[in-house]
Short mmCIF file of C-alpha atoms in Angstrom, two decimals:
data_model
loop_
_atom_site.label_atom_id
_atom_site.label_comp_id
_atom_site.label_asym_id
_atom_site.label_seq_id
_atom_site.Cartn_x
_atom_site.Cartn_y
_atom_site.Cartn_z
CA MET P 1 151.17 164.46 43.76
CA SER P 2 150.60 162.96 40.31
CA THR P 3 150.83 159.46 41.80
CA ASP P 4 148.01 160.22 44.22
CA VAL P 5 145.83 161.56 41.41
CA PHE P 6 146.30 158.39 39.39
CA THR P 7 145.72 156.16 42.42
CA ASP P 8 142.47 157.99 43.22
CA HIS P 9 141.14 157.35 39.72
CA ARG P 10 142.52 153.85 39.24
CA PRO P 11 139.29 151.97 40.15
CA LEU P 12 137.39 154.03 37.58
CA LEU P 13 140.08 153.51 34.95
CA PHE P 14 140.09 149.75 35.45
CA SER P 15 136.30 149.67 35.32
CA VAL P 16 136.26 151.55 32.00
CA ALA P 17 139.02 149.38 30.52
CA TYR P 18 137.39 146.13 31.68
CA ARG P 19 133.98 147.03 30.28
CA LEU P 20 135.57 148.03 26.98
CA THR P 21 137.82 144.98 26.55
CA GLY P 22 135.94 142.24 28.42
CA SER P 23 139.31 141.05 29.70
CA VAL P 24 140.85 141.48 33.13
CA ALA P 25 144.35 140.95 31.78
CA ASP P 26 143.89 143.46 28.94
CA ALA P 27 142.28 145.98 31.29
CA GLU P 28 145.21 145.73 33.69
CA ASP P 29 147.64 146.18 30.78
CA VAL P 30 145.72 149.23 29.59
CA VAL P 31 145.73 150.80 33.07
CA GLN P 32 149.46 150.09 33.44
CA GLU P 33 150.20 151.76 30.10
CA ALA P 34 148.02 154.71 31.13
CA TRP P 35 150.07 155.03 34.31
CA LEU P 36 153.33 155.06 32.33
CA ARG P 37 152.00 157.82 30.11
CA TRP P 38 150.71 159.77 33.11
CA ALA P 39 154.10 159.47 34.81
CA ARG P 40 155.71 161.09 31.77
CA THR P 41 153.18 163.93 31.79
CA ASP P 42 153.53 167.26 33.58
CA ALA P 43 150.46 166.84 35.78
CA ASP P 44 150.46 170.53 36.68
CA GLN P 45 149.61 171.32 33.07
CA VAL P 46 146.58 168.99 32.99
CA ARG P 47 143.47 170.99 33.91
CA ALA P 48 141.11 168.00 34.13
CA PRO P 49 143.09 164.92 35.24
CA LYS P 50 140.07 162.61 35.39
CA ALA P 51 138.99 163.42 31.83
CA TYR P 52 142.58 163.15 30.63
CA LEU P 53 143.03 159.72 32.21
CA VAL P 54 139.66 158.38 31.03
CA LYS P 55 140.47 159.55 27.49
CA THR P 56 143.86 157.85 27.64
CA VAL P 57 142.39 154.57 28.88
CA THR P 58 139.52 154.68 26.38
CA ASN P 59 141.83 155.09 23.40
CA LEU P 60 144.26 152.45 24.65
CA ALA P 61 141.32 150.07 25.14
CA LEU P 62 140.05 150.80 21.63
CA ASN P 63 143.47 149.88 20.23
CA GLU P 64 143.44 146.68 22.29
CA LEU P 65 139.96 145.79 21.05
CA GLN P 66 141.08 145.98 17.44
CA SER P 67 143.94 143.53 17.96
CA ALA P 68 141.87 141.28 20.25
CA ARG P 69 139.24 140.82 17.53
CA ALA P 70 141.87 139.38 15.21
CA ARG P 71 143.06 136.96 17.92
CA ARG P 72 139.52 135.76 18.59
CA GLU P 73 139.08 134.66 14.98
CA THR P 74 141.43 131.75 15.69
CA TYR P 75 140.23 131.08 19.25
CA VAL P 76 139.43 127.44 20.01
CA GLY P 77 135.76 127.00 20.97
CA PRO P 78 133.38 129.67 22.30
CA TRP P 79 135.03 132.90 23.49
CA LEU P 80 133.67 134.40 26.70
CA PRO P 81 134.62 137.61 28.51
CA GLU P 82 136.88 137.11 31.53
CA PRO P 83 134.83 136.91 34.76
CA LEU P 84 135.63 139.19 37.67
CA LEU P 85 135.02 138.67 41.38
CA THR P 86 133.13 141.67 42.74
CA SER P 87 132.09 142.77 46.19
CA PRO P 88 129.75 145.69 46.94
CA ASP P 89 131.69 146.40 50.13
CA ALA P 90 135.17 146.54 48.64
CA THR P 91 136.51 150.07 48.19
CA GLU P 92 138.18 149.22 44.91
CA GLU P 93 134.83 148.07 43.52
CA VAL P 94 132.90 151.28 44.18
CA GLU P 95 133.13 152.21 40.51
CA MET P 96 131.87 148.71 39.64
CA ALA P 97 128.66 149.07 41.67
CA ASP P 98 126.61 149.22 38.47
CA SER P 99 128.65 146.45 36.89
CA VAL P 100 127.26 144.75 33.84
CA SER P 101 126.66 141.02 34.03
CA LEU P 102 128.73 138.59 32.01
CA ALA P 103 125.69 138.09 29.77
CA MET P 104 125.71 141.84 29.08
CA LEU P 105 129.44 141.80 28.32
CA VAL P 106 128.70 139.12 25.73
CA VAL P 107 126.19 141.50 24.11
CA LEU P 108 128.78 144.29 24.10
CA GLU P 109 131.13 141.98 22.20
CA SER P 110 128.79 142.20 19.21
CA LEU P 111 129.24 145.98 18.93
CA SER P 112 131.98 147.65 16.93
CA PRO P 113 134.78 149.05 19.11
CA LEU P 114 133.56 152.64 18.69
CA GLU P 115 129.93 151.69 19.34
CA ARG P 116 131.04 149.86 22.47
CA ALA P 117 133.03 152.85 23.71
CA VAL P 118 130.15 155.25 23.13
CA PHE P 119 127.64 152.93 24.80
CA VAL P 120 129.81 152.21 27.84
CA LEU P 121 130.83 155.83 28.39
CA GLY P 122 127.28 157.09 27.94
CA GLU P 123 125.00 154.40 29.35
CA VAL P 124 127.23 153.10 32.12
CA PHE P 125 129.33 156.08 33.19
CA GLY P 126 126.90 158.86 32.32
CA TYR P 127 129.05 160.95 30.00
CA GLY P 128 127.20 163.31 27.67
CA GLN P 129 127.59 163.05 23.92
CA GLN P 130 129.74 166.18 23.73
CA GLU P 131 132.04 164.77 26.41
CA ILE P 132 132.24 161.43 24.61
CA ALA P 133 133.08 163.21 21.35
CA GLU P 134 136.03 164.82 23.10
CA LEU P 135 137.11 161.55 24.72
CA ILE P 136 137.21 159.57 21.47
CA ASP P 137 138.10 162.47 19.13
CA ARG P 138 134.97 162.21 17.03
CA ASP P 139 132.39 164.72 15.80
CA PRO P 140 129.33 164.99 18.10
CA ALA P 141 127.06 164.08 15.17
CA ALA P 142 129.03 160.87 14.63
CA VAL P 143 128.76 160.10 18.35
CA ARG P 144 124.97 160.52 18.19
CA GLN P 145 124.78 158.02 15.34
CA LEU P 146 127.07 155.57 17.14
CA ALA P 147 125.02 155.91 20.33
CA HIS P 148 121.76 155.29 18.49
CA ARG P 149 123.08 152.19 16.71
CA ALA P 150 124.61 150.83 19.92
CA ARG P 151 121.43 151.33 21.97
CA GLU P 152 119.26 149.66 19.32
CA HIS P 153 121.68 146.77 19.03
CA VAL P 154 121.90 146.25 22.78
CA ARG P 155 118.13 146.60 23.23
CA ALA P 156 117.56 143.80 20.72
CA ARG P 157 120.11 141.44 22.25
CA ARG P 158 120.41 142.26 25.94
CA PRO P 159 119.36 139.64 28.53
CA ARG P 160 115.57 139.55 28.62
CA TYR P 161 115.16 138.08 32.06
CA PRO P 162 115.61 140.56 34.91
CA THR P 163 116.05 138.46 38.04
CA ASP P 164 116.14 139.78 41.59
CA PRO P 165 119.33 138.98 43.55
CA ALA P 166 117.56 136.70 46.06
CA THR P 167 116.13 134.50 43.30
CA GLN P 168 119.47 134.43 41.50
CA ALA P 169 121.26 133.35 44.69
CA ASP P 170 118.64 130.67 45.40
CA VAL P 171 118.88 129.15 41.92
CA VAL P 172 122.67 129.21 42.05
CA ALA P 173 122.66 127.41 45.42
CA ARG P 174 120.21 124.78 44.15
CA PHE P 175 122.34 124.27 41.04
CA ARG P 176 125.42 123.77 43.21
CA ASP P 177 123.61 121.25 45.43
CA ALA P 178 122.30 119.28 42.46
CA ALA P 179 125.74 119.19 40.86
CA ALA P 180 127.55 118.26 44.08
CA GLY P 181 125.00 115.57 44.91
CA GLY P 182 124.93 114.08 41.44
CA ASP P 183 121.18 114.67 41.40
CA MET P 184 120.27 114.63 37.70
CA ALA P 185 116.53 114.87 38.41
CA ALA P 186 116.99 118.05 40.47
CA MET P 187 119.23 119.48 37.78
CA MET P 188 116.64 118.77 35.09
CA GLU P 189 114.03 120.61 37.16
CA LEU P 190 116.30 123.66 37.32
CA LEU P 191 117.18 123.85 33.64
CA ALA P 192 114.79 125.35 31.13
CA PRO P 193 114.10 122.96 28.22
CA GLU P 194 115.81 125.35 25.77
CA VAL P 195 118.82 126.11 28.01
CA THR P 196 122.11 126.84 26.23
CA MET P 197 125.57 126.25 27.69
CA TRP P 198 128.79 127.88 26.50
CA SER P 199 132.11 126.63 27.87
CA ASP P 200 135.35 128.54 27.29
CA GLY P 201 138.38 126.27 27.58
CA GLY P 202 140.48 127.98 24.92
CA GLY P 203 141.81 124.59 23.84
CA LYS P 204 143.66 124.33 27.17
CA VAL P 205 141.24 122.14 29.14
CA THR P 206 138.19 119.96 28.51
CA ALA P 207 135.34 122.09 27.18
CA ALA P 208 132.60 121.84 24.57
CA ARG P 209 133.83 123.28 21.29
CA ARG P 210 130.29 124.41 20.39
CA PRO P 211 127.33 125.65 22.42
CA VAL P 212 125.36 122.81 24.01
CA VAL P 213 121.60 123.28 23.58
CA GLY P 214 118.75 121.60 25.46
CA ALA P 215 118.40 120.43 29.06
CA ASP P 216 119.09 116.76 28.29
CA ASN P 217 122.31 117.55 26.41
CA VAL P 218 123.53 120.02 29.04
CA VAL P 219 122.90 117.59 31.91
CA ARG P 220 124.68 114.76 30.12
CA TRP P 221 127.67 116.98 29.40
CA LEU P 222 127.88 118.39 32.92
CA PHE P 223 127.55 115.10 34.75
CA GLY P 224 129.87 113.39 32.28
CA VAL P 225 132.62 115.88 33.13
CA MET P 226 131.91 115.74 36.87
CA SER P 227 132.13 111.93 36.87
CA LYS P 228 135.75 111.98 35.69
CA PRO P 229 138.44 111.28 38.32
CA GLN P 230 140.03 114.72 37.93
CA SER P 231 136.73 116.33 38.97
CA GLN P 232 136.35 114.49 42.25
CA ASN P 233 138.34 117.02 44.29
CA VAL P 234 136.64 120.09 42.85
CA THR P 235 134.60 122.25 45.23
CA MET P 236 131.98 124.76 44.06
CA THR P 237 131.12 127.72 46.26
CA VAL P 238 128.72 130.59 45.74
CA ALA P 239 130.52 133.85 44.93
CA THR P 240 129.65 137.26 43.53
CA ILE P 241 130.97 137.40 39.98
CA ASN P 242 130.30 140.40 37.76
CA GLY P 243 127.77 141.62 40.29
CA GLU P 244 125.69 138.43 40.38
CA ALA P 245 125.60 135.21 42.39
CA ALA P 246 127.59 132.54 40.55
CA LEU P 247 129.75 129.50 41.30
CA LEU P 248 133.49 129.50 41.85
CA ALA P 249 135.20 126.16 41.24
CA THR P 250 138.34 125.41 43.22
CA GLU P 251 140.68 122.49 43.71
CA GLY P 252 142.35 122.97 47.06
CA ASP P 253 143.41 126.62 47.10
CA THR P 254 143.52 126.89 43.30
CA VAL P 255 140.72 128.49 41.30
CA ILE P 256 140.04 126.33 38.25
CA GLY P 257 136.90 127.92 36.83
CA ALA P 258 133.54 129.57 37.27
CA ILE P 259 129.94 128.93 36.29
CA MET P 260 127.69 131.92 35.60
CA LEU P 261 123.96 131.29 35.35
CA GLU P 262 121.40 133.29 33.40
CA VAL P 263 118.13 132.87 35.27
CA ASN P 264 114.52 133.37 34.21
CA GLY P 265 112.18 132.96 37.16
CA ALA P 266 113.17 129.70 38.81
CA HIS P 267 114.87 128.24 35.74
CA VAL P 268 118.33 128.45 34.24
CA VAL P 269 118.16 129.56 30.60
CA GLY P 270 121.89 130.02 30.05
CA LEU P 271 125.15 128.71 31.50
CA ARG P 272 128.56 130.19 30.85
CA LEU P 273 131.52 128.14 32.04
CA MET P 274 134.92 129.82 32.23
CA LEU P 275 137.51 127.05 32.27
CA ASN P 276 140.44 128.54 30.37
CA PRO P 277 143.25 128.83 32.95
CA ASP P 278 144.60 131.88 31.14
CA LYS P 279 141.38 133.81 31.86
CA LEU P 280 140.98 133.25 35.60
CA ARG P 281 143.01 136.22 36.84
CA GLY P 282 139.89 138.15 37.75
CA LEU P 283 138.71 135.30 39.99
CA THR P 284 141.73 135.56 42.28
CA ARG P 285 141.73 139.35 42.77
#
């Protein structure tokens, strides 16, 4: 049945759409629209359903990226991709096993939509350049140029600090303990002197409107926020977000944010705080 075919490929389709848009909400909208188009299609006439569906999702995501770029020009404060809870044991996350980190999604944001599509389809999902040319309706020579530019761009900007999962988890746990205990000295030991913090509140909640640079400034900002009465009932727990150990912030049963750490050795070199309530859907999946 056509429904079964779509259901079988849905995890892959969401994974492609999420990597292309950096938004859980937009990815879900893209997959829903792909389903509506598939439902109107005579599936018996489609010789390669997977390729057909990936092409549909890719082109819908490209359209969404174009409009999203215009919206981000008026976004209040730093814009971050929407975080996503992941689990290596969950069936629906099989296609996300090689999931890019949030830091990598930030790098992908600096690519043009077509460069991003070519990079994601080729480097993440293993499509050949001829296949990509067919998926995005471009000449193979143009795809080769796009792939070269995208790889060079990503190579120059991608996270430079490969960290093993055990070290990442340890640093995240120590960060949580220092924050929960109000231990500024322990926090200063964890943060690299040149650490940078980005907080995405979208103008909806308290967040820094510009990146905060330097350990002293980051600690003052963090502990200033945590000392406010509305922060007293917030609990931070370690969770796997975008394939890495991170912190999930909850108030009672309600998710109110997430903190993703970029780690170099035993030090935090980057913090990304997702606080915008409109961008937490992926943390309650």
